[in-house]
Amino acid sequence: MNYLQHFEYERIVEACVAGAGDFGRGVLRQARSMPGLAARVAIDVTPERAAEALRFAGVPDAEIMVCHSPDEAKKAWQSGAYVAAGAFEDVQELPFDILVESTGIPEVGACYAEAALLAGKHVGIATKETESVVGPYLTQLAYRQGRLFTPLDGDQPSLLIGLVTWARTLGFEIIAAGKSSEYDFIWDEAAGSVQCNGVSFPAPGLAELWELPKGAERETVEARGKALAAIPQISVPDLCEMVNVANATGLGPDRPEFHAMVLRIGEVPTLLDLETHGGALQGSDRLEVFNCLRRPDEISFAGGVFIVVRCEDPHVWSLLRDKGHILSRSGNCAMVYLPRHLLGLEAPISLLDAVLNGLPSGGGRATAPKFDLTARATQAIRAGQRLEMRGHHRHIEGLRPEVHPGAPLSSEAMVPFYLLPGAEVIRDIAPNQPITLADVALPDSRLHQLRQEQDRLFHGQDAPSSLRQNADNAIG
């Protein structure tokens, strides 16, 4: 695709960035280099924090106006200045085209996205936590408003949806699709250790597990995982991103907790194939995450995305193997991959596509609540405790993520993971028990209210048959 011919630059797309962390700052910075995109509005927890992000993006201090009200924001816009605000309410009347929602906070993401759509703005969502709970509802709300709610390139869900739909357009049979975990497992052979996210872990016996003996691939990989059990091999963000891909594409996990194997890059198509061909999967069209094991001098997967496709023509794929493409040992399948995601630096492609071409980077009208990100206890949790979301990865202590077929809220149904922050546990929860609505009292939040709206829209008696069909079209 020639991107310079894909977009018309006769008009400048105006973006507002909410959440000026790593992703948001990337958008602010890249817009400074682009002829077709402006990002003159930034929102963070305080206007001063937003102003700091604009300065980091290269905006001269004299061009930034710190705004504490809608009137101040309007005056700043009219003067041609950059607007630094502390709340979406202060800027929602400004004439920008699209909101980049990158706060990373589930409740804030829901409130800002809904308000932007109702104000006639498109929304590009980088807050995957919000999308995992109410993404299908916000997608439909956007269409009712004549706007788009879309994931953004730079995050793995959008990039993986692009790779999956590319393969489907070409008629490939997809066996598996997914991403690597955020941090590679880097083996220091001399030290006998593996480094992950800046932390070194002992790895005794890994040398004997480095190569996969023919016929014992699965057993060796399983032993690898046990040898490196001290390193977390699945995370909430990984599965959160995958549930958003599932709801956009209809692909689903092979099992709720995913396999999350420790693999070298060249091993991926061998292990992520069907069991009948020596792999670990029970069926095709599966979503998966793997942990990239490599030496320091080997290429990183860096949280990139991949698909594993069936090799229909042995001659063609033999030729491609000779050109360096990665095939399984059996030759039955091959991996096509994109070993990078550039956060906000490449998100502008999705912003331009949404505003100028009316095209989402996600599933569009096919998006439906096919799957939910849910939680299972890893320890005993006593009644009276309050569940708290913590850290950069938005985890909740004592809970592990799983992905299950989507279901409306009920006492028996598992609660979507990101409805749980702030919830009070109302009865004792045993280790390994799934968290259901009967176990917790959810806080009164807009995210919760929108989830109830989503349940009525897709599962209610008055739901359009097309939406009910999309919601029910899950992989068991």
XYZ file of C-alpha atoms in Angstrom:
476
model
C 0.000 0.000 0.000
C 1.263 3.489 -0.888
C 0.309 5.454 2.206
C 1.002 8.801 0.552
C -1.800 8.012 -1.902
C -4.077 6.609 0.808
C -4.692 9.910 2.588
C -5.783 13.271 1.266
C -3.853 16.078 2.897
C -6.097 18.929 1.766
C -7.337 19.141 5.362
C -5.561 18.726 8.673
C -6.985 16.188 11.115
C -7.199 17.653 14.614
C -6.656 15.247 17.526
C -7.102 15.581 21.273
C -4.908 13.324 23.416
C -6.319 12.209 26.781
C -3.706 10.547 28.940
C -0.286 11.957 28.159
C 1.801 8.965 29.186
C 4.084 6.992 26.887
C 1.417 6.324 24.239
C -0.115 9.786 24.321
C 3.239 11.538 24.209
C 4.117 9.539 21.126
C 1.044 10.870 19.337
C 1.790 14.424 20.451
C 5.383 14.133 19.245
C 4.624 12.494 15.912
C 1.958 15.041 15.062
C 4.685 17.689 15.176
C 6.351 15.964 12.205
C 3.265 15.315 10.077
C 1.648 17.556 7.454
C -1.822 16.047 7.900
C -2.214 15.769 11.671
C -2.317 18.295 14.480
C -2.556 17.437 18.190
C -3.068 20.777 19.893
C -5.061 19.494 22.871
C -3.652 17.383 25.701
C -5.442 16.187 28.850
C -3.907 14.629 31.921
C -4.714 14.385 35.627
C -3.829 18.076 35.937
C -3.421 20.769 33.287
C 0.184 21.183 34.430
C 0.913 17.505 33.696
C -0.630 17.933 30.249
C 1.543 20.999 29.637
C 4.611 19.007 30.645
C 3.741 16.341 28.064
C 3.410 18.982 25.355
C 6.828 20.366 26.292
C 8.311 16.859 26.079
C 6.779 16.606 22.596
C 8.741 19.660 21.523
C 6.110 22.375 21.872
C 7.666 25.673 22.974
C 6.462 26.765 26.381
C 5.278 30.083 24.994
C 2.803 28.258 22.731
C 1.132 26.300 25.587
C -1.816 27.620 27.574
C -2.732 25.904 30.833
C -6.536 25.797 30.981
C -8.807 25.141 33.965
C -12.204 25.751 32.346
C -14.044 25.470 29.025
C -13.782 29.240 28.517
C -10.014 29.207 28.974
C -9.709 26.260 26.593
C -11.831 28.021 23.973
C -9.722 31.183 24.191
C -6.515 29.170 23.904
C -7.812 27.346 20.820
C -8.933 30.519 19.127
C -5.536 32.102 19.733
C -3.814 29.183 18.001
C -2.150 27.962 21.185
C -1.735 24.401 22.443
C -4.355 23.552 25.074
C -3.310 21.798 28.299
C -6.323 20.665 30.339
C -7.166 18.441 33.284
C -10.557 17.082 32.172
C -12.339 16.214 28.950
C -15.273 18.401 29.981
C -13.039 21.460 29.571
C -12.234 20.722 25.918
C -15.152 18.706 24.517
C -16.645 21.716 22.712
C -13.422 22.457 20.824
C -13.580 21.612 17.091
C -11.165 18.664 17.050
C -11.978 15.548 15.020
C -10.859 12.613 17.136
C -10.091 11.799 20.762
C -7.087 9.601 21.519
C -8.150 7.904 24.757
C -4.912 6.676 26.329
C -5.453 7.244 30.049
C -5.174 3.530 30.817
C -7.852 3.886 33.510
C -10.961 1.761 32.783
C -13.536 4.144 34.293
C -11.999 7.302 32.830
C -11.694 5.631 29.441
C -15.395 4.773 29.456
C -16.482 8.264 30.512
C -14.244 10.092 28.062
C -15.023 7.809 25.124
C -18.783 8.048 25.638
C -18.687 11.824 26.106
C -16.557 12.282 22.993
C -18.880 10.185 20.835
C -21.941 12.053 22.104
C -20.128 15.303 21.338
C -19.693 14.215 17.717
C -16.026 13.165 17.895
C -14.404 9.981 16.652
C -12.563 7.970 19.333
C -9.282 6.119 18.983
C -8.948 3.856 22.011
C -5.609 2.888 23.517
C -7.127 2.108 26.924
C -7.526 -1.603 26.303
C -8.991 -2.086 29.779
C -12.096 -0.056 28.875
C -12.398 -1.749 25.500
C -12.317 -5.222 27.068
C -15.467 -4.426 29.093
C -17.564 -2.197 26.807
C -15.769 -1.957 23.460
C -18.664 -3.526 21.503
C -21.170 -1.092 23.027
C -18.995 1.947 22.285
C -18.483 0.677 18.729
C -22.239 0.573 18.186
C -22.761 3.926 19.909
C -20.243 5.447 17.529
C -22.114 4.162 14.489
C -25.356 5.602 15.856
C -23.585 8.951 16.113
C -22.125 8.701 12.609
C -18.634 8.332 14.082
C -16.047 5.611 14.708
C -14.714 3.951 17.853
C -11.492 2.210 16.867
C -8.323 0.680 18.306
C -5.097 2.296 17.175
C -2.007 1.093 15.377
C 0.941 1.111 17.740
C -0.964 -1.192 20.087
C -0.981 -4.922 19.385
C -4.754 -5.396 18.962
C -4.973 -3.090 15.953
C -1.771 -4.440 14.414
C -2.905 -8.035 14.902
C -6.364 -7.327 13.481
C -4.584 -5.871 10.468
C -2.473 -9.006 10.049
C -5.465 -11.334 10.498
C -7.620 -9.458 7.981
C -4.686 -9.289 5.550
C -4.447 -13.090 5.714
C -8.195 -13.528 5.329
C -8.226 -11.189 2.334
C -5.587 -13.377 0.695
C -7.498 -16.555 1.518
C -4.995 -18.049 3.960
C -6.217 -20.580 6.504
C -5.313 -19.178 9.920
C -4.289 -21.711 12.521
C -3.225 -19.259 15.215
C -2.666 -15.564 15.748
C -1.307 -13.596 18.643
C 1.555 -11.673 20.146
C 4.681 -12.190 22.153
C 4.696 -11.051 25.757
C 5.949 -7.518 26.377
C 9.384 -8.549 27.639
C 11.717 -11.085 26.030
C 13.374 -13.865 28.026
C 17.070 -13.222 27.338
C 19.406 -16.118 28.118
C 22.889 -15.430 29.465
C 24.471 -18.800 28.856
C 27.683 -18.019 30.749
C 25.822 -16.858 33.854
C 23.169 -19.572 33.619
C 20.420 -17.002 33.982
C 17.577 -15.409 32.067
C 16.890 -11.686 32.167
C 13.335 -10.375 31.786
C 12.306 -6.743 32.161
C 15.635 -5.870 33.747
C 15.511 -8.648 36.369
C 17.820 -11.675 36.292
C 16.443 -15.122 37.159
C 18.447 -18.351 37.682
C 17.863 -20.805 34.829
C 19.525 -24.112 35.781
C 19.259 -26.752 33.105
C 18.146 -24.399 30.351
C 21.094 -25.385 28.167
C 19.639 -28.892 27.886
C 16.281 -27.396 26.883
C 17.570 -24.888 24.346
C 17.094 -27.126 21.311
C 13.903 -29.111 20.677
C 14.557 -32.815 20.058
C 12.530 -34.088 17.139
C 9.422 -35.837 18.393
C 9.733 -34.339 21.886
C 9.014 -30.706 21.103
C 5.998 -30.267 23.376
C 7.601 -32.063 26.300
C 10.754 -29.943 26.023
C 8.807 -26.691 25.885
C 6.753 -27.764 28.903
C 9.985 -28.458 30.804
C 11.257 -25.025 29.779
C 8.209 -23.365 31.245
C 8.711 -25.200 34.542
C 12.421 -24.334 34.623
C 11.524 -20.650 34.231
C 8.463 -20.715 36.477
C 9.862 -17.877 38.590
C 9.246 -15.518 35.655
C 5.598 -14.557 35.050
C 4.614 -16.174 31.757
C 1.214 -14.526 31.258
C -0.038 -11.080 32.238
C -3.332 -9.240 32.448
C -2.390 -6.811 29.619
C -1.574 -9.714 27.273
C -4.961 -11.368 27.717
C -6.772 -8.026 27.777
C -5.398 -7.240 24.337
C -6.275 -10.683 23.067
C -9.907 -10.456 24.211
C -10.250 -7.239 22.217
C -8.903 -9.037 19.147
C -11.297 -11.919 19.808
C -14.291 -9.592 19.887
C -13.185 -7.948 16.640
C -12.276 -11.086 14.661
C -14.050 -14.113 16.175
C -10.747 -15.872 16.893
C -10.629 -17.425 20.356
C -8.263 -19.034 22.860
C -7.420 -22.724 22.856
C -7.936 -22.667 26.617
C -8.990 -19.854 28.977
C -5.545 -19.273 30.499
C -3.748 -19.606 27.109
C -0.734 -21.855 26.595
C 1.767 -18.966 26.975
C 4.733 -21.148 26.041
C 8.383 -20.130 26.214
C 9.508 -20.330 22.590
C 12.332 -19.223 20.369
C 11.043 -17.347 17.342
C 11.723 -20.162 14.895
C 9.749 -22.613 17.043
C 6.433 -20.737 16.984
C 4.785 -22.409 13.950
C 5.893 -25.863 15.105
C 4.270 -25.541 18.544
C 1.326 -23.367 17.543
C -0.022 -25.953 15.145
C -2.696 -28.602 15.645
C -1.985 -31.525 17.937
C -2.385 -33.847 14.952
C 0.621 -32.106 13.362
C 2.769 -32.108 16.487
C 1.633 -28.793 17.929
C -0.264 -27.882 21.094
C -3.566 -26.616 19.674
C -6.862 -28.490 19.600
C -8.248 -26.487 16.680
C -7.665 -23.641 14.224
C -8.544 -19.933 14.494
C -6.896 -19.757 17.909
C -5.484 -16.753 19.747
C -2.265 -17.224 21.657
C 0.573 -15.468 23.483
C 4.146 -16.732 23.661
C 7.237 -15.667 25.611
C 10.168 -14.978 23.305
C 13.313 -16.807 24.436
C 16.517 -15.582 22.823
C 20.206 -14.932 23.262
C 21.334 -11.301 23.675
C 22.576 -11.155 20.076
C 19.362 -12.535 18.567
C 16.505 -10.433 17.241
C 13.811 -9.352 19.681
C 10.104 -9.935 19.138
C 9.437 -6.894 21.387
C 5.732 -7.504 21.899
C 5.168 -7.947 18.183
C 2.303 -9.822 16.528
C 2.113 -12.930 14.355
C -0.135 -15.314 12.462
C 0.431 -18.999 11.729
C -1.068 -20.032 8.394
C -1.494 -23.368 6.650
C 0.960 -24.093 3.816
C -1.269 -25.203 0.931
C 1.371 -25.405 -1.818
C 4.544 -27.259 -0.768
C 6.550 -25.908 -3.719
C 5.752 -22.268 -2.980
C 6.391 -22.566 0.733
C 9.626 -24.482 0.175
C 10.742 -21.542 -1.925
C 9.740 -19.133 0.844
C 11.603 -21.215 3.431
C 14.723 -20.809 1.314
C 14.177 -17.043 1.467
C 14.219 -17.108 5.276
C 10.545 -17.409 6.122
C 9.770 -19.530 9.187
C 8.016 -22.851 8.582
C 7.109 -25.549 11.061
C 9.257 -28.666 11.179
C 6.488 -30.593 9.447
C 6.259 -27.998 6.685
C 2.487 -27.838 7.238
C 2.372 -24.232 8.414
C 4.351 -21.005 8.492
C 4.575 -17.889 10.632
C 4.148 -14.380 9.240
C 5.005 -11.762 11.809
C 5.509 -8.110 12.620
C 8.102 -7.944 15.404
C 7.353 -4.415 16.633
C 4.751 -2.021 17.946
C 5.652 1.647 18.044
C 3.010 2.920 20.467
C 1.853 6.453 19.691
C 4.425 6.956 16.964
C 2.366 4.903 14.480
C -1.096 5.556 15.905
C -1.593 8.518 13.502
C -2.180 6.059 10.650
C -5.359 4.891 12.396
C -6.354 8.474 13.253
C -6.102 9.575 9.618
C -7.914 6.479 8.379
C -10.825 7.027 10.767
C -11.318 10.727 10.066
C -10.404 10.975 6.375
C -11.526 7.579 5.071
C -14.166 6.503 7.601
C -12.281 3.241 8.205
C -11.700 1.680 11.649
C -8.543 -0.241 12.514
C -10.626 -2.762 14.463
C -13.542 -5.045 13.746
C -16.041 -2.295 12.925
C -19.633 -3.497 12.743
C -18.530 -7.103 13.286
C -17.317 -6.259 16.795
C -19.407 -8.060 19.417
C -18.978 -9.341 23.008
C -17.914 -12.808 21.944
C -15.451 -13.142 24.834
C -14.817 -11.625 28.252
C -11.603 -11.100 30.188
C -12.402 -12.614 33.594
C -10.594 -13.381 36.855
C -9.770 -16.424 38.957
C -8.407 -16.281 42.503
C -4.824 -17.398 43.087
C -5.201 -17.207 46.870
C -7.889 -17.123 49.538
C -9.728 -13.791 49.605
C -11.786 -12.927 52.654
C -15.159 -11.232 52.691
C -14.789 -7.541 53.426
C -11.658 -7.049 51.324
C -11.659 -4.411 48.592
C -10.063 -5.278 45.258
C -7.549 -2.701 44.069
C -5.996 -2.181 40.637
C -2.291 -1.468 40.856
C 0.824 -0.821 38.840
C 1.695 -0.118 35.245
C 0.092 -3.391 34.173
C -3.220 -2.690 35.919
C -3.200 -5.979 37.830
C -5.273 -6.917 40.887
C -3.425 -8.735 43.664
C -4.594 -12.319 44.098
C -6.303 -12.613 40.715
C -5.161 -14.129 37.445
C -6.761 -13.403 34.070
C -8.654 -15.821 31.848
C -10.675 -15.461 28.650
C -14.103 -17.099 28.465
C -17.074 -16.834 26.084
C -18.886 -13.578 26.770
C -21.993 -13.551 28.931
C -24.295 -10.851 30.339
C -23.835 -9.910 33.978
C -25.590 -12.285 36.380
C -24.933 -13.826 39.780
C -23.558 -16.986 38.139
C -21.519 -15.294 35.403
C -17.839 -14.447 35.774
C -17.287 -10.710 36.209
C -15.278 -8.845 33.549
C -11.838 -8.242 35.043
C -11.871 -4.458 34.832
C -15.231 -4.108 36.531
C -13.532 -5.466 39.667
C -11.283 -2.533 40.729
C -12.916 -1.027 43.820
C -15.285 -3.973 44.300
C -15.952 -5.257 47.824
C -15.726 -8.999 48.369
C -18.995 -10.053 50.028
C -18.263 -13.734 50.621
C -15.097 -15.752 51.092
C -13.401 -16.785 47.853
C -11.275 -19.931 47.747
C -8.069 -20.318 45.749
C -8.676 -21.256 42.097
C -12.290 -20.051 42.277
C -13.615 -17.882 39.417
C -14.921 -14.478 40.517
C -18.669 -14.148 39.888
C -21.116 -11.362 40.563
C -22.340 -13.291 43.621
C -18.873 -12.882 45.171
C -18.556 -9.096 44.963
C -20.425 -5.815 45.234
C -19.367 -3.735 42.252
C -18.845 0.006 42.651
C -21.375 2.324 41.048
C -19.471 3.432 37.960
C -20.178 4.606 34.448
C -18.213 1.605 33.161
C -20.615 -0.712 35.006
C -23.625 1.165 33.637
C -22.303 0.975 30.076
C -21.678 -2.748 30.492
C -25.330 -3.165 31.462
C -26.269 -1.191 28.343
C -24.053 -3.510 26.291
C -25.743 -6.579 27.780
C -29.167 -5.200 26.871
C -28.011 -4.253 23.375
C -26.507 -7.635 22.500
C -28.332 -10.076 24.756
C -31.681 -8.436 25.525
C -34.983 -9.518 24.046
C -35.114 -6.404 21.897
C -31.567 -6.803 20.575
C -31.361 -6.855 16.761
C -30.892 -10.403 15.489
C -27.642 -9.451 13.732
C -26.117 -8.283 17.028
C -27.296 -11.370 18.902
C -25.791 -13.574 16.205
C -22.439 -11.773 16.418
C -22.448 -12.083 20.203
C -23.230 -15.793 20.078
C -20.646 -16.562 17.388
C -17.940 -17.624 19.851
C -15.510 -20.517 19.773
C -16.394 -23.014 22.468
